[in-house]
Structures are given as structure tokens and as C-alpha cells.
């Protein structure tokens, strides 16, 4: 099978710089908060695995990492409108400081659903969201991330954890299919 061409939109270096600057903001914000227990980082699989791995290496506060697998997409590039959450099992996170790490906020359904679920289940002390990419113009649910790597327009990016039909997640950069 021949590899398809991908045009680079955000290079490895650009991503590295964005991740560093997000970590700096996060470190700064959380050092002003009274944190008694490790921050609970919840990474949304599969798309956020690379971003999570790079970001948490730069977080200077004690943390605990949890994973959930959830999405509002099928294998197509258009949101199915339904939430798919086959692996939503978390330990008791009542009263904890929680930071969700997501690859991209598009319609906002995934993060909207997850935030509501966490608030209802655990009444966390604080709940913040860090996303690598944000597509404001596609929003259908009123959610905002606290930390955003890049604000992007209405085009479909792959690489650095993001896929189209499970392809291109391994690429070290973000790009568009040609
Ligand atoms: P939302 O629930 O519509 O906000 O969708 C978020 C999910 O859609 C992400 O976790 C991605 O899996 C997927 N998604 C949205 N836009 C893109 C994109 O440009 N590239 C790859 N995946 C995307
Ligand atoms: Mg996907």
C-alpha cells in the first residue's frame, strides 16, 4: 500500500513550542492553587495520546494519569452526533483537581459530555480542559477549553495522535491529506 502525501501544517518544532508554552501556563496556574492531592489528568483516547505524553512530561506538579476512550465520531470526518464511550471507567475522583487532556474540540460534544459526566459523578474541586487544537467555528455545544495549543479553521488535520479512519496517528507533525 502506497503512503498518501500529507502537507505539514504544524511542524514537530511548532508543536513542541506550543506544548511547552501550554505546560508553562498550566504550571503557573496550578502553583497559585491550593492543591492537596495530585492533579488528576484525564487523557481522552485515542487522539490525545501523543499530546498527553508530551504535555505531562513538562508538568511540574504531582499528578495521576487516567485514560478514557470516548468520541463523538464514527470513522468519518463528520460528527455522528452520538457519543461513543466504551471505556468510561474511572476511580473515585470526588473532590479532586481534574485536568482533561483532549486532542481537538470540534462540535464540543465529546468534551461537553465528559465534563458533565465528571461533574455529576465526582463533584471535583476544579475541572479544567487542555486541548491541542480548537475549532471555534464548528462548535455546537457551548464549551471552552482553558488551555488551547492552536486555534484552527474548518479543515481536517491528521497526525500527532489524530486520525482519519485510524490512519496517520503516528506522524510526528500535524497536517492535511493532499
Ligand atoms: P467533538 O465531539 O465534535 O468536539 O469531536 C472531537 C473529536 O472529533 C476529536 O477527539 C477527534 O477525534 C475528532 N476530530 C475533530 N476534528 C478533527 C480533525 O480535524 N482531525 C482529526 N480528528 C478530528
Ligand atoms: Mg478520531
Short mmCIF file of C-alpha atoms and ligand atoms in Angstrom, two decimals:
data_model
loop_
_atom_site.label_atom_id
_atom_site.label_comp_id
_atom_site.label_asym_id
_atom_site.label_seq_id
_atom_site.Cartn_x
_atom_site.Cartn_y
_atom_site.Cartn_z
CA UNK A 1 0.00 0.00 0.00
CA UNK A 2 1.41 3.36 -1.01
CA UNK A 3 1.59 6.09 1.62
CA UNK A 4 -0.57 9.14 0.91
CA UNK A 5 1.02 12.57 0.92
CA UNK A 6 0.39 14.84 3.88
CA UNK A 7 1.08 18.57 3.76
CA UNK A 8 2.61 19.77 7.03
CA UNK A 9 0.54 22.44 8.79
CA UNK A 10 2.17 22.38 12.25
CA UNK A 11 5.72 21.01 12.28
CA UNK A 12 7.23 18.96 15.08
CA UNK A 13 9.07 22.05 16.29
CA UNK A 14 5.94 24.23 16.27
CA UNK A 15 4.06 21.60 18.25
CA UNK A 16 6.93 21.30 20.71
CA UNK A 17 6.89 25.05 21.31
CA UNK A 18 3.10 25.11 21.73
CA UNK A 19 3.20 22.21 24.19
CA UNK A 20 5.95 23.95 26.19
CA UNK A 21 4.00 27.15 26.38
CA UNK A 22 0.84 25.32 27.49
CA UNK A 23 2.81 23.50 30.20
CA UNK A 24 4.21 26.80 31.39
CA UNK A 25 0.70 28.27 31.75
CA UNK A 26 -0.56 25.14 33.49
CA UNK A 27 2.40 25.07 35.91
CA UNK A 28 1.90 28.72 36.68
CA UNK A 29 -1.87 28.44 37.24
CA UNK A 30 -1.71 25.35 39.42
CA UNK A 31 1.07 26.75 41.57
CA UNK A 32 -1.35 29.51 42.58
CA UNK A 33 -4.00 26.98 43.60
CA UNK A 34 -4.12 25.15 46.88
CA UNK A 35 -3.54 21.60 45.69
CA UNK A 36 -3.57 18.99 48.42
CA UNK A 37 -3.68 15.82 46.33
CA UNK A 38 -2.04 15.09 42.94
CA UNK A 39 -3.81 16.63 39.96
CA UNK A 40 -5.86 14.03 38.08
CA UNK A 41 -5.06 14.21 34.39
CA UNK A 42 -7.70 12.50 32.25
CA UNK A 43 -6.49 11.80 28.73
CA UNK A 44 -9.12 11.26 26.05
CA UNK A 45 -8.09 8.35 23.82
CA UNK A 46 -7.16 7.68 21.22
CA UNK A 47 -6.42 11.09 19.75
CA UNK A 48 -4.78 12.70 22.78
CA UNK A 49 -2.18 10.02 23.49
CA UNK A 50 0.82 11.81 21.97
CA UNK A 51 -0.16 15.24 23.20
CA UNK A 52 -0.75 13.84 26.70
CA UNK A 53 2.60 12.11 26.77
CA UNK A 54 4.49 15.25 25.74
CA UNK A 55 2.48 17.64 27.92
CA UNK A 56 2.62 15.72 31.20
CA UNK A 57 6.40 15.38 30.95
CA UNK A 58 6.52 19.13 31.41
CA UNK A 59 4.01 19.44 34.25
CA UNK A 60 5.84 20.18 37.46
CA UNK A 61 3.09 19.23 39.91
CA UNK A 62 2.38 15.78 41.29
CA UNK A 63 -0.19 14.12 39.07
CA UNK A 64 -2.12 10.94 38.48
CA UNK A 65 -2.95 9.85 34.96
CA UNK A 66 -6.24 8.27 33.89
CA UNK A 67 -7.48 7.36 30.42
CA UNK A 68 -10.94 7.33 28.92
CA UNK A 69 -11.87 6.30 25.44
CA UNK A 70 -14.65 8.45 24.12
CA UNK A 71 -15.60 10.20 20.92
CA UNK A 72 -18.50 11.64 19.00
CA UNK A 73 -17.14 10.48 15.69
CA UNK A 74 -17.51 7.33 13.68
CA UNK A 75 -14.76 6.68 11.19
CA UNK A 76 -15.95 9.58 9.03
CA UNK A 77 -14.86 13.19 9.20
CA UNK A 78 -18.33 14.38 10.13
CA UNK A 79 -19.57 14.10 13.69
CA UNK A 80 -22.13 11.32 14.10
CA UNK A 81 -23.78 13.42 16.80
CA UNK A 82 -23.66 10.44 19.15
CA UNK A 83 -21.24 9.85 21.98
CA UNK A 84 -19.37 6.59 21.99
CA UNK A 85 -17.88 5.80 25.41
CA UNK A 86 -16.98 2.11 25.67
CA UNK A 87 -14.30 2.58 28.34
CA UNK A 88 -15.63 5.14 30.77
CA UNK A 89 -14.35 3.60 33.98
CA UNK A 90 -12.60 5.90 36.41
CA UNK A 91 -11.63 5.54 40.06
CA UNK A 92 -13.39 7.71 42.65
CA UNK A 93 -12.28 11.25 41.85
CA UNK A 94 -14.54 13.08 44.29
CA UNK A 95 -13.26 16.49 45.29
CA UNK A 96 -10.10 16.25 43.18
CA UNK A 97 -8.46 18.79 40.87
CA UNK A 98 -9.05 17.39 37.38
CA UNK A 99 -7.44 18.37 34.10
CA UNK A 100 -8.87 16.82 30.93
CA UNK A 101 -6.48 16.50 28.00
CA UNK A 102 -8.15 16.33 24.58
CA UNK A 103 -6.69 16.36 21.07
CA UNK A 104 -9.24 18.65 19.45
CA UNK A 105 -12.50 20.36 20.32
CA UNK A 106 -14.72 20.42 17.28
CA UNK A 107 -18.51 20.32 17.81
CA UNK A 108 -17.75 20.26 21.54
CA UNK A 109 -19.96 17.21 22.13
CA UNK A 110 -17.21 14.93 23.44
CA UNK A 111 -15.85 17.38 25.96
CA UNK A 112 -19.34 18.64 26.86
CA UNK A 113 -20.41 15.09 27.64
CA UNK A 114 -17.26 14.25 29.61
CA UNK A 115 -17.35 17.45 31.67
CA UNK A 116 -20.96 16.87 32.62
CA UNK A 117 -20.27 13.24 33.47
CA UNK A 118 -17.35 14.16 35.73
CA UNK A 119 -19.18 16.99 37.48
CA UNK A 120 -22.22 14.79 38.16
CA UNK A 121 -20.24 11.73 39.25
CA UNK A 122 -17.45 13.32 41.29
CA UNK A 123 -18.15 16.97 42.10
CA UNK A 124 -14.46 17.80 41.54
CA UNK A 125 -12.72 20.65 43.35
CA UNK A 126 -11.71 22.05 39.98
CA UNK A 127 -12.14 20.93 36.39
CA UNK A 128 -10.10 22.31 33.53
CA UNK A 129 -9.58 21.35 29.91
CA UNK A 130 -6.41 21.47 27.81
CA UNK A 131 -6.72 20.84 24.09
CA UNK A 132 -4.10 20.86 21.40
CA UNK A 133 -6.47 22.13 18.71
CA UNK A 134 -9.65 24.16 18.84
CA UNK A 135 -12.19 24.71 16.05
CA UNK A 136 -14.45 27.52 17.26
CA UNK A 137 -16.43 27.86 14.07
CA UNK A 138 -17.69 24.26 14.26
CA UNK A 139 -19.00 24.49 17.81
CA UNK A 140 -22.47 23.09 18.54
CA UNK A 141 -22.18 22.69 22.30
CA UNK A 142 -21.16 25.69 24.39
CA UNK A 143 -17.79 24.57 25.80
CA UNK A 144 -14.45 26.32 26.07
CA UNK A 145 -11.02 24.95 26.81
CA UNK A 146 -8.87 26.61 29.46
CA UNK A 147 -5.67 25.85 27.54
CA UNK A 148 -5.52 25.80 23.73
CA UNK A 149 -2.49 24.93 21.62
CA UNK A 150 -3.70 26.14 18.22
CA UNK A 151 -6.96 27.70 17.06
CA UNK A 152 -7.68 26.22 13.64
CA UNK A 153 -10.16 26.79 10.84
CA UNK A 154 -12.60 24.35 9.34
CA UNK A 155 -10.22 21.79 7.88
CA UNK A 156 -9.33 18.26 8.85
CA UNK A 157 -5.95 17.67 10.45
CA UNK A 158 -4.17 14.35 10.90
CA UNK A 159 -1.02 13.23 12.68
CA UNK A 160 0.37 13.65 16.20
CA UNK A 161 -2.33 11.30 17.51
CA UNK A 162 -5.14 12.44 15.21
CA UNK A 163 -6.51 10.13 12.56
CA UNK A 164 -8.76 9.75 9.62
CA UNK A 165 -10.24 6.23 9.69
CA UNK A 166 -7.40 5.20 12.06
CA UNK A 167 -4.62 6.34 9.72
CA UNK A 168 -1.78 8.83 10.35
CA UNK A 169 -1.84 8.86 14.17
CA UNK A 170 1.88 8.06 14.30
CA UNK A 171 3.07 11.11 12.35
CA UNK A 172 5.18 13.47 14.48
CA UNK A 173 3.58 16.56 12.90
CA UNK A 174 0.05 17.80 12.11
CA UNK A 175 -1.01 18.11 8.50
CA UNK A 176 -3.71 17.78 5.89
CA UNK A 177 -4.15 14.98 3.40
CA UNK A 178 -3.38 16.00 -0.17
P1 LIG B 1 -16.29 16.86 19.03
O1 LIG B 1 -17.02 15.97 19.98
O2 LIG B 1 -17.10 17.16 17.80
O3 LIG B 1 -15.73 18.09 19.65
O4 LIG B 1 -15.14 15.99 18.41
C1 LIG B 1 -13.92 15.83 18.92
C2 LIG B 1 -13.32 14.60 18.28
O5 LIG B 1 -13.51 14.63 16.86
C3 LIG B 1 -11.83 14.58 18.49
O6 LIG B 1 -11.47 13.91 19.65
C4 LIG B 1 -11.33 13.91 17.23
O7 LIG B 1 -11.26 12.51 17.39
C5 LIG B 1 -12.36 14.22 16.15
N1 LIG B 1 -11.93 15.32 15.25
C6 LIG B 1 -12.49 16.53 15.08
N2 LIG B 1 -11.84 17.28 14.17
C7 LIG B 1 -10.80 16.52 13.77
C8 LIG B 1 -9.70 16.76 12.87
O8 LIG B 1 -9.52 17.83 12.24
N3 LIG B 1 -8.84 15.72 12.71
C9 LIG B 1 -8.96 14.53 13.38
N4 LIG B 1 -9.94 14.29 14.24
C10 LIG B 1 -10.86 15.27 14.44
MG1 LIG B 2 -10.77 10.39 15.64
#
